[in-house]
Short mmCIF file of C-alpha atoms and ligand atoms in Angstrom, two decimals:
data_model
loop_
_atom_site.label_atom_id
_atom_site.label_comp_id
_atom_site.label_asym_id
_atom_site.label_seq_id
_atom_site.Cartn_x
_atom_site.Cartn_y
_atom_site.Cartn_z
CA UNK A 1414 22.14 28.46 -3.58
CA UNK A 1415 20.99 29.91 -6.93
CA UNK A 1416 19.20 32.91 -6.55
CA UNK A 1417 20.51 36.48 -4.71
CA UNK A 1418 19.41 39.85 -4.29
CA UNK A 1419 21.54 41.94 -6.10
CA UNK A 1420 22.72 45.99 -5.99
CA UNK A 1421 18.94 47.10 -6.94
CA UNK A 1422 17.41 44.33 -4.06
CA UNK A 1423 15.93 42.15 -7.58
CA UNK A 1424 16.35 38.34 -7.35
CA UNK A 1425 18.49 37.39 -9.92
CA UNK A 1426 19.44 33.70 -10.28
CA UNK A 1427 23.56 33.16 -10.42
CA UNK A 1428 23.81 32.31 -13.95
CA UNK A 1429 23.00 35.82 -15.06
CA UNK A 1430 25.20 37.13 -12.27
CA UNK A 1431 28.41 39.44 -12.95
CA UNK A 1432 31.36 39.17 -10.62
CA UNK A 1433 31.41 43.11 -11.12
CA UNK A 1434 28.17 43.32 -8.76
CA UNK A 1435 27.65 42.62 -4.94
CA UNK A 1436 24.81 39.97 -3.95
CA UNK A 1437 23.49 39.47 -1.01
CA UNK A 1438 21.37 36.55 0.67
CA UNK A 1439 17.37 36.82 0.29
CA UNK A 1440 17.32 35.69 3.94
CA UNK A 1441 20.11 36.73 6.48
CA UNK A 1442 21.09 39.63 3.40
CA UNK A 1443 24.77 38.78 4.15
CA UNK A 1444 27.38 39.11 1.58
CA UNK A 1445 27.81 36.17 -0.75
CA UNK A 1446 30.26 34.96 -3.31
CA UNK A 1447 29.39 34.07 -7.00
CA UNK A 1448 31.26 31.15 -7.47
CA UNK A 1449 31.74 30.43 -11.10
CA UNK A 1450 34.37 27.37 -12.96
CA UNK A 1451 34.67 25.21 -15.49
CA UNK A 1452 33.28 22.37 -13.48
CA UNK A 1453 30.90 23.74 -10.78
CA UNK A 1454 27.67 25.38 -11.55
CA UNK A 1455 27.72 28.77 -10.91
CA UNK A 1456 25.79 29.23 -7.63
CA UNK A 1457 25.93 32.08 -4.80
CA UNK A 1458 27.72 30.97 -1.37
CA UNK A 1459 28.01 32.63 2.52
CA UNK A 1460 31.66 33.88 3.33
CA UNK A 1461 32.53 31.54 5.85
CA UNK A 1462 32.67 32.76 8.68
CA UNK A 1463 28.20 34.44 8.51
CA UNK A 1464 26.02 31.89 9.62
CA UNK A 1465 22.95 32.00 7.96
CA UNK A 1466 19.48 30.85 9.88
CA UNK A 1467 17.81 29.63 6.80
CA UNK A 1468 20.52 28.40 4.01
CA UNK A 1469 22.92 25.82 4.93
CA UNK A 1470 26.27 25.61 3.52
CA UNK A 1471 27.78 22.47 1.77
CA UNK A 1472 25.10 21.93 -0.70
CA UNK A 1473 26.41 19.15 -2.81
CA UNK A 1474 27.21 20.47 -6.68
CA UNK A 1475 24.64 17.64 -7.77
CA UNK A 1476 22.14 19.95 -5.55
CA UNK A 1477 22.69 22.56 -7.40
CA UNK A 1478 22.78 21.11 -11.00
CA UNK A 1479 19.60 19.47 -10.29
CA UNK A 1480 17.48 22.10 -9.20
CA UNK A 1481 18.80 24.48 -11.91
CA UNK A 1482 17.43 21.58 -14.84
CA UNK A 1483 14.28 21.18 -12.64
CA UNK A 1484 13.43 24.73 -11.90
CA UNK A 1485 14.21 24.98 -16.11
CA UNK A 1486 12.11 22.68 -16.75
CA UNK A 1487 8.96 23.38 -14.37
CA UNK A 1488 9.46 26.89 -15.64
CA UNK A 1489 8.93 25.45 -19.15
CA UNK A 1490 5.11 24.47 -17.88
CA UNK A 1491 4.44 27.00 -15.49
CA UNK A 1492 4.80 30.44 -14.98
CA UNK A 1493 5.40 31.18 -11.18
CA UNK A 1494 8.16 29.00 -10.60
CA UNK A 1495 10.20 30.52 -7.24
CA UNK A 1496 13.22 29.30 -6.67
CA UNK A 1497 14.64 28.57 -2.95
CA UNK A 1498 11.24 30.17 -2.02
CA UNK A 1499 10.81 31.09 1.86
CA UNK A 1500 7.13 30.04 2.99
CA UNK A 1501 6.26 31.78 6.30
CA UNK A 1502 3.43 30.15 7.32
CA UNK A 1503 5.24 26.91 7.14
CA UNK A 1504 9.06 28.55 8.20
CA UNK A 1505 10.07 26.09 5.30
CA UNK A 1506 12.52 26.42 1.94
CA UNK A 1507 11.27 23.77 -0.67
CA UNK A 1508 13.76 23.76 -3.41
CA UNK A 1509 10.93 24.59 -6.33
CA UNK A 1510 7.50 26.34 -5.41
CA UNK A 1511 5.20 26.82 -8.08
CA UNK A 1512 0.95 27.17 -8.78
CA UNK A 1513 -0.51 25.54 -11.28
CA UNK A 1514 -3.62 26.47 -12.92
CA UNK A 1515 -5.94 25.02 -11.04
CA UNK A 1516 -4.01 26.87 -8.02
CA UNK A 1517 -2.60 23.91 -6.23
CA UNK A 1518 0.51 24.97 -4.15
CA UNK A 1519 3.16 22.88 -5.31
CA UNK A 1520 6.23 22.44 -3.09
CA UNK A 1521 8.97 20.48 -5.58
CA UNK A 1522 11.92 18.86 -2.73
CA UNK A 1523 15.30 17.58 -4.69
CA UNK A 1524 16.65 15.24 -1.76
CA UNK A 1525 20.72 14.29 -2.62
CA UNK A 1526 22.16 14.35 1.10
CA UNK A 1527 20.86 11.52 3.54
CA UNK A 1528 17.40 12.14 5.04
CA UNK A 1529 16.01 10.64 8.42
CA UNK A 1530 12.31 9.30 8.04
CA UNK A 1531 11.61 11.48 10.55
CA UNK A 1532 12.78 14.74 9.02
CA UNK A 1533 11.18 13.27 5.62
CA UNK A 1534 7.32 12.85 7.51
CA UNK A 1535 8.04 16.18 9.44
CA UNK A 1536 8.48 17.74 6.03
CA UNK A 1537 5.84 16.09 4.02
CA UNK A 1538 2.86 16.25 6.87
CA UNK A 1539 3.64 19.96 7.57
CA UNK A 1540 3.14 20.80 3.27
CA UNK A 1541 -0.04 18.73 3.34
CA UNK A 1542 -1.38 20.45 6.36
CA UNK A 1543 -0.74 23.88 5.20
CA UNK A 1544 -2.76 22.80 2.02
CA UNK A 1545 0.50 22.31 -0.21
CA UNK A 1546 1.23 19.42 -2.47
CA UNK A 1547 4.77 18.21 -2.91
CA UNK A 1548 6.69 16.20 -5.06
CA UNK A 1549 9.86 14.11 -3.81
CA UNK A 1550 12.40 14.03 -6.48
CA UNK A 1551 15.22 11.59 -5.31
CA UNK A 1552 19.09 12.18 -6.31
CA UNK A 1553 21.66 9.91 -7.93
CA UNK A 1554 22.36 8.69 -4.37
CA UNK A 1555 19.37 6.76 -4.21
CA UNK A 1556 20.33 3.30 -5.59
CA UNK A 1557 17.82 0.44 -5.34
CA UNK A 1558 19.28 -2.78 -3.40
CA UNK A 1559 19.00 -6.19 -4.86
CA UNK A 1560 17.32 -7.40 -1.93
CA UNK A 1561 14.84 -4.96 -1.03
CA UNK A 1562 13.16 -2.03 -1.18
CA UNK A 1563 13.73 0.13 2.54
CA UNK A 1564 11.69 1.82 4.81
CA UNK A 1565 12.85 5.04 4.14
CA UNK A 1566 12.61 4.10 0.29
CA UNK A 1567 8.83 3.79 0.51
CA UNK A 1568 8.38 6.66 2.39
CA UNK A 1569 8.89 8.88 -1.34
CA UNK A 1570 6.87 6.45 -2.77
CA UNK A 1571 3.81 8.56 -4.65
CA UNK A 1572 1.05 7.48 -7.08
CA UNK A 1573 2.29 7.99 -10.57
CA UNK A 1574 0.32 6.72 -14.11
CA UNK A 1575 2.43 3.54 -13.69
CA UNK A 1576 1.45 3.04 -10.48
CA UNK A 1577 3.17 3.20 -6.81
CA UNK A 1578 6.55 5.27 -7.98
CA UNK A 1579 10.14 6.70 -6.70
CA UNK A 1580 10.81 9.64 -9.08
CA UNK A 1581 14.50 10.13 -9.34
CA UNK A 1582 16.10 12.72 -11.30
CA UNK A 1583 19.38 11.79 -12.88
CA UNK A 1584 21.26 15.47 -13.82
CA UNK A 1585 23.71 14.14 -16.16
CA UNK A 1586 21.38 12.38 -18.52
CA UNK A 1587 18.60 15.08 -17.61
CA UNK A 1588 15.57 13.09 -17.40
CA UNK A 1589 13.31 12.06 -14.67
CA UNK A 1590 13.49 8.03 -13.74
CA UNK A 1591 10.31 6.92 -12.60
CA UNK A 1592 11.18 3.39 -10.64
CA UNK A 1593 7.76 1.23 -10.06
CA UNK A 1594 6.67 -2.07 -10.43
CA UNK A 1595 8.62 -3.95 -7.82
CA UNK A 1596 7.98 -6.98 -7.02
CA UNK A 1597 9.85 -10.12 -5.56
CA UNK A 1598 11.04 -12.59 -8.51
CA UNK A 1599 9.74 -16.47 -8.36
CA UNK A 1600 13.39 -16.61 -6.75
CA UNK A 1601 12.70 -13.65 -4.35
CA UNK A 1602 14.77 -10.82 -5.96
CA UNK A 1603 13.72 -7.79 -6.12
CA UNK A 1604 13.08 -6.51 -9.50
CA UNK A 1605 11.93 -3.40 -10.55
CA UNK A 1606 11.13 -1.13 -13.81
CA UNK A 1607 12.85 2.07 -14.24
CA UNK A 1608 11.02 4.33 -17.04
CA UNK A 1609 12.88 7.87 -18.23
CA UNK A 1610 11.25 10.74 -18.64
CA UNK A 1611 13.37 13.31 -20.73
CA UNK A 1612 12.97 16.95 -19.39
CA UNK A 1613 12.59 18.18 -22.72
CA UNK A 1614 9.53 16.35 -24.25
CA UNK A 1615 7.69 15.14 -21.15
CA UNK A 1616 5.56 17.34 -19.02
CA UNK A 1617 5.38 17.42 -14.99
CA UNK A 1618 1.60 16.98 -14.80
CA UNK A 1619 2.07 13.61 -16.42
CA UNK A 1620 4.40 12.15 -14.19
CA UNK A 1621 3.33 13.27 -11.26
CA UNK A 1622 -0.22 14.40 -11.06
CA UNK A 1623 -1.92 11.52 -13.28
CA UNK A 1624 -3.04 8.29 -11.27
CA UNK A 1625 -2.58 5.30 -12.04
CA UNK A 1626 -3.93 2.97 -15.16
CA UNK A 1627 -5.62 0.31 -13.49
CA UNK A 1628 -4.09 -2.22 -15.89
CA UNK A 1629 -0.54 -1.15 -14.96
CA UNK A 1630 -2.14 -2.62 -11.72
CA UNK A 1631 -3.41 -6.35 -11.66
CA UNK A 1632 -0.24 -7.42 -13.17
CA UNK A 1633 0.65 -10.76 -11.64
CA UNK A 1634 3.78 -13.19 -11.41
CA UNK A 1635 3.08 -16.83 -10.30
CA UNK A 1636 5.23 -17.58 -7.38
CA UNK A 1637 7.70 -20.54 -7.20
CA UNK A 1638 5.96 -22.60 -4.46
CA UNK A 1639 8.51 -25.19 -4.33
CA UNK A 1640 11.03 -22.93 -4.08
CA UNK A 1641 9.52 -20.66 -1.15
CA UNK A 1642 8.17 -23.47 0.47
CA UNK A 1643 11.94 -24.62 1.29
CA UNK A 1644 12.85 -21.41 2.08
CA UNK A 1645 10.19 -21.60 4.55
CA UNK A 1646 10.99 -24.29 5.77
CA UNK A 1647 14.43 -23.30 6.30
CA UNK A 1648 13.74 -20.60 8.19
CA UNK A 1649 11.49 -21.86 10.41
CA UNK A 1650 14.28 -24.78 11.48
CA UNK A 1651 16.84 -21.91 11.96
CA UNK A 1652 13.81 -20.41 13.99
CA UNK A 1653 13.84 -16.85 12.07
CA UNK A 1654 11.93 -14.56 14.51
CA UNK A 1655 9.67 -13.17 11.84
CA UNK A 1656 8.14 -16.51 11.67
CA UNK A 1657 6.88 -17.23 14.81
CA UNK A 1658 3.76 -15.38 15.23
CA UNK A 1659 2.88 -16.89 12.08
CA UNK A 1660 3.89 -20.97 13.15
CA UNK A 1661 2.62 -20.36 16.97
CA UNK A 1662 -0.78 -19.67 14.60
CA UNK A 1663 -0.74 -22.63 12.54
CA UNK A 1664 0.08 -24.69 15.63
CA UNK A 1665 -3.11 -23.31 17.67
CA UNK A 1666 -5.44 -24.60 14.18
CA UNK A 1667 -3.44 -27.67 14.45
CA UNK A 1668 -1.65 -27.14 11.26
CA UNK A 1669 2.45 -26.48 9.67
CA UNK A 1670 4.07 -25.44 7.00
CA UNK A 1671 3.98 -28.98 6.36
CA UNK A 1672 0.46 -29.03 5.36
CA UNK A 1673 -0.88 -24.90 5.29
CA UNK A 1674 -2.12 -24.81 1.24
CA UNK A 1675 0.58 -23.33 -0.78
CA UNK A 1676 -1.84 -20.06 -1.43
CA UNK A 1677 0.05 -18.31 1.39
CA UNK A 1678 3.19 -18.15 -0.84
CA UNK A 1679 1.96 -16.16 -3.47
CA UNK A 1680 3.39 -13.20 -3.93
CA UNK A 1681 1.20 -10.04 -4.40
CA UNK A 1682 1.65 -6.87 -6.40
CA UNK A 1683 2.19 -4.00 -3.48
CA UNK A 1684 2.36 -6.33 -0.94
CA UNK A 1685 6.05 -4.49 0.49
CA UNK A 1686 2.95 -1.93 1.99
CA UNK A 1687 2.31 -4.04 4.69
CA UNK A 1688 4.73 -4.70 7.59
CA UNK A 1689 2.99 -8.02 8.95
CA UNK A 1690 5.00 -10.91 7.19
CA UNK A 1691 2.99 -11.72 3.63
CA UNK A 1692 2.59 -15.14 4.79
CA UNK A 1693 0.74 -14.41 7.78
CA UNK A 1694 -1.90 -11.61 6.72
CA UNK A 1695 -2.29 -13.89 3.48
CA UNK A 1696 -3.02 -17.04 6.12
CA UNK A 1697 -5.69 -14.60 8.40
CA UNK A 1698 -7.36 -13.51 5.09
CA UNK A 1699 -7.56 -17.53 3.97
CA UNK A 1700 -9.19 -17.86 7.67
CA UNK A 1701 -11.78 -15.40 6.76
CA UNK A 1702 -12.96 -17.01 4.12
CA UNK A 1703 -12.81 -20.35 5.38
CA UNK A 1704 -15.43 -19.13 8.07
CA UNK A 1705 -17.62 -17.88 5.91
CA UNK A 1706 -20.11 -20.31 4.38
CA UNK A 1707 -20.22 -21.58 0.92
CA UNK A 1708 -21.62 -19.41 -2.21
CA UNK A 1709 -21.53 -16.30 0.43
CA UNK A 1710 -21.59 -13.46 -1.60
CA UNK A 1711 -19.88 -10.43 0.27
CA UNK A 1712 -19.09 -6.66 -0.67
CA UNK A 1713 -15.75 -4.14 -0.87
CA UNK A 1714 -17.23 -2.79 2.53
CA UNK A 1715 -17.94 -5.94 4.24
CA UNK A 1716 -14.64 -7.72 3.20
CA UNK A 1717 -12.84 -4.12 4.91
CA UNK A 1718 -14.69 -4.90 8.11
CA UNK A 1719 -13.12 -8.63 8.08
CA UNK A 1720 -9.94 -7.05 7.86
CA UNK A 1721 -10.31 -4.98 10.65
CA UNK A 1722 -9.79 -7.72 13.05
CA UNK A 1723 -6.34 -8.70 10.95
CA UNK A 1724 -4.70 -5.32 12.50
CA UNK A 1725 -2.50 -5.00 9.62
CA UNK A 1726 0.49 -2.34 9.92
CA UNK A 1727 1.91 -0.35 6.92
CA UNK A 1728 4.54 1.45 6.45
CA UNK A 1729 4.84 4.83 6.15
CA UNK A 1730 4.10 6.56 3.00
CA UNK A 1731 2.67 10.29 3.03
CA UNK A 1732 2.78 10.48 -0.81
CA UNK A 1733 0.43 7.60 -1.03
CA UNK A 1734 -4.21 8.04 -0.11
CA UNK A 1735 -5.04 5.78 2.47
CA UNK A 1736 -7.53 4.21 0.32
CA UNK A 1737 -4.85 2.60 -2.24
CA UNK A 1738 -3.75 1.28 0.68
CA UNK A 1739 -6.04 -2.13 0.56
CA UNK A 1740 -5.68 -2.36 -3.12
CA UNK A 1741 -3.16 -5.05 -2.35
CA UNK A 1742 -5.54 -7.08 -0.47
CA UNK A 1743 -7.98 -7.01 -3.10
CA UNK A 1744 -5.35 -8.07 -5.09
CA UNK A 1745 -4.93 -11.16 -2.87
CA UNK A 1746 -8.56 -11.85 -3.77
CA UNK A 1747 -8.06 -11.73 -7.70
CA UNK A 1748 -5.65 -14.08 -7.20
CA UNK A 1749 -8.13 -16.54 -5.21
CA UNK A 1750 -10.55 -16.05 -7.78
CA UNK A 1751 -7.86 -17.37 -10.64
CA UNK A 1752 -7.53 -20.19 -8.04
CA UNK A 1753 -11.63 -21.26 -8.06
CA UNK A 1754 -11.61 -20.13 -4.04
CA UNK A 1755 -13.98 -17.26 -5.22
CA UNK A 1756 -15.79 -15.64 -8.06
CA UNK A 1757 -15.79 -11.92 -9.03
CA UNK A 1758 -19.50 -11.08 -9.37
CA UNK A 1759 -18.24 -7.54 -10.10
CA UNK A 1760 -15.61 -4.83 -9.25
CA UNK A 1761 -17.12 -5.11 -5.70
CA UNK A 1762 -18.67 -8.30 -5.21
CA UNK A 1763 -17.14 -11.59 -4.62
CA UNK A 1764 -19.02 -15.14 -4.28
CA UNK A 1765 -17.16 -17.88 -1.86
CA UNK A 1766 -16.99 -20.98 -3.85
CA UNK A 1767 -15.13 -23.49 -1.74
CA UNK A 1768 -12.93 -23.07 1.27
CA UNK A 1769 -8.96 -23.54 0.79
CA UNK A 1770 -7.84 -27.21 2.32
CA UNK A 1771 -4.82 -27.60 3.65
CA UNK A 1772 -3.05 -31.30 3.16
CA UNK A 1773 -2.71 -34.32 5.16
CA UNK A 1774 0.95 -34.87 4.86
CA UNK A 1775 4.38 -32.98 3.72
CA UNK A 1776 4.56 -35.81 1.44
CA UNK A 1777 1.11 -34.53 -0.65
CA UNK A 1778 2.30 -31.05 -0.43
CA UNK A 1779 5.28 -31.61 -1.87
CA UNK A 1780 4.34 -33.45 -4.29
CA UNK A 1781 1.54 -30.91 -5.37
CA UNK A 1782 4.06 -28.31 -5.14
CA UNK A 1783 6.49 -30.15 -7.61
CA UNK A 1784 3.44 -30.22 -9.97
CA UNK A 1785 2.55 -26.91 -10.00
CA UNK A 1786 6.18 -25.70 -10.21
CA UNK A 1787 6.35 -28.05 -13.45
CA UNK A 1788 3.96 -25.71 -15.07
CA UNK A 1789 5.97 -22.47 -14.31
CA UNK A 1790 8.35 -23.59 -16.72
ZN1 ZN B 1339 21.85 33.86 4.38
#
């Protein structure tokens, strides 16, 4: 910990402390230690053997480097910065607690140690009840896999100016890493954009309270079809379970992966929202607009009450309005309006032009995949 009460009961933060004085804890008021080196931050500690109720021991050095350069730097841009503050109402410590001036309660959490999803919602959705915001800040721990991005990844996922973010803060460097953008490659790798923020020069309300640029949204990679289509197809032989809801489908509308049009394997910005496999929802949606008839012109609103039936599943992500939640399906819709299966009439009105046909044979599809994968290059 970083702040005490010292020998006239004022806070004072363990940088200006002397190990002349005695400091006690703000909650339990036990003794503590200063503990100063060459190599750890100076922070206050329990003696061993006192339990406290509300700190708990073995707070990582990273801990406590990071939310000294954080609390310096929110107390650069705001002037009621608390550290380790206790809130009552809540019976919660957020590392960082602040007001801004527009009087939003602002609840800053620096996560290093490992964090259960559950402990992570229980946090987040007791904050947002109590009418506090809060900002997940994500320590060097927190390494993005080449594969994918996790469940309990997304769950600190929060609307930044480039769009769906991970804010991690690396202490050495001392700048913020906003981490956006992902997206599967043509090849199915996950890629991502990491942008740094230095402490110094950048300001908190930018990162985290602007939204998003709708350009930094509609950006759009063509998928290898050839490529994904074998992958598929792969799969489906080695009869991958995540599959089969989606095959038993194709079977029932007498189709395959042999001849199901090649839009289902384009990959869509934001799409790792959704838990139903890509292929499928992407399949219903093609459905939908099969059914309807040709040059229907349809609304935002109407399209959302198509989707209804699709009972799609996302994951969990408190940082993120329920409304940017169907972006990416509107997405899917640009993308069939590149393709000629629709027209934008405007921001919230699409025409049907023609319905999507699926082919005769694995022998056309192929071959119409090896075209179009002729042109990615
Ligand atoms: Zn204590």
């Amino acid at each position: 910990m970083l702040l005490a009460i010292d020998e006239q009961n004022k806070k004072i933060l363990a940088e200006h402390a002397t190990k002349e004085q005695n400091y006690r804890c703000p909650s339990c008021k036990n003794p503590l230690i200063l503990k100063q080196g060459k190599i750890v931050t100076t922070h206050f500690a329990h003696y061993p053997a006192k339990k406290c109720f509300s700190f708990s021991e073995g707070e990582s050095m990273d801990h406590i480097e990071g939310k000294k350069l954080l609390f310096r730097w929110l107390s650069s841009h705001y002037s009621t910065v608390e550290l380790e503050a206790f809130l009552p109402q809540i019976q919660q410590r957020p590392d960082l607690y602040f007001e801004n001036e527009r009087k939003d309660k602002v609840c800053v959490e620096f996560q290093c140690s490992k964090l259960s999803s559950d402990e992570m919602l229980k946090r987040t959705l007791s904050y947002q009840r109590h009418n506090y915001s809060v900002w997940w800040i994500l320590g060097p721990n927190s390494a993005l896999k080449q594969d994918k991005i996790s469940a309990l990844q997304k769950l600190f996922v929060f609307p930044s100016h480039l769009g769906l973010s991970i804010a991690r803060l690396n202490i050495f460097k001392e700048h913020l890493e906003l981490i956006n953008d992902f997206g599967y490659s043509s090849k199915e790798k996950l890629n991502w954009t990491e942008t740094n923020f230095s402490l110094e020069n950048s300001s908190p309300d930018l990162i985290f309270t602007q939204n998003p640029e709708a350009g930094q949204l509609k950006k759009f990679k063509r998928t290898d079809y050839l490529y994904t289509h074998h992958k598929y197809m792969k799969q489906i032989k080695y009869k991958n379970k995540n599959l089969l809801s989606l095959v038993e489908k194709l079977y029932r509308n007498r189709e395959s992966l042999h001849t199901v049009s090649y839009l289902i394997y384009q990959s869509i910005n934001y799409e790792w929202m959704i838990r139903n496999h890509p292929m499928e929802w992407k399949y219903d949606v093609l459905q939908i607009i099969n059914k309807l008839p040709e040059a229907h012109i349809f609304s935002r609103k109407e399209f959302l009450t198509y989707i209804k039936e699709l009972k799609l599943k996302y994951y969990d992500m408190p940082l993120v309005q329920d409304n940017m939640r169907t972006t990416v399906l509107f997405f899917f819709l640009d993308f069939l309006c590149l393709e000629g299966i629709l027209t934008e009439i405007n921001s919230n009105t699409w025409r049907k032009n023609k319905s999507v046909i699926s082919y005769s044979n694995e022998g056309e599809k192929i071959k119409h995949l090896y075209l179009l994968s002729q042109q990615l290059c």
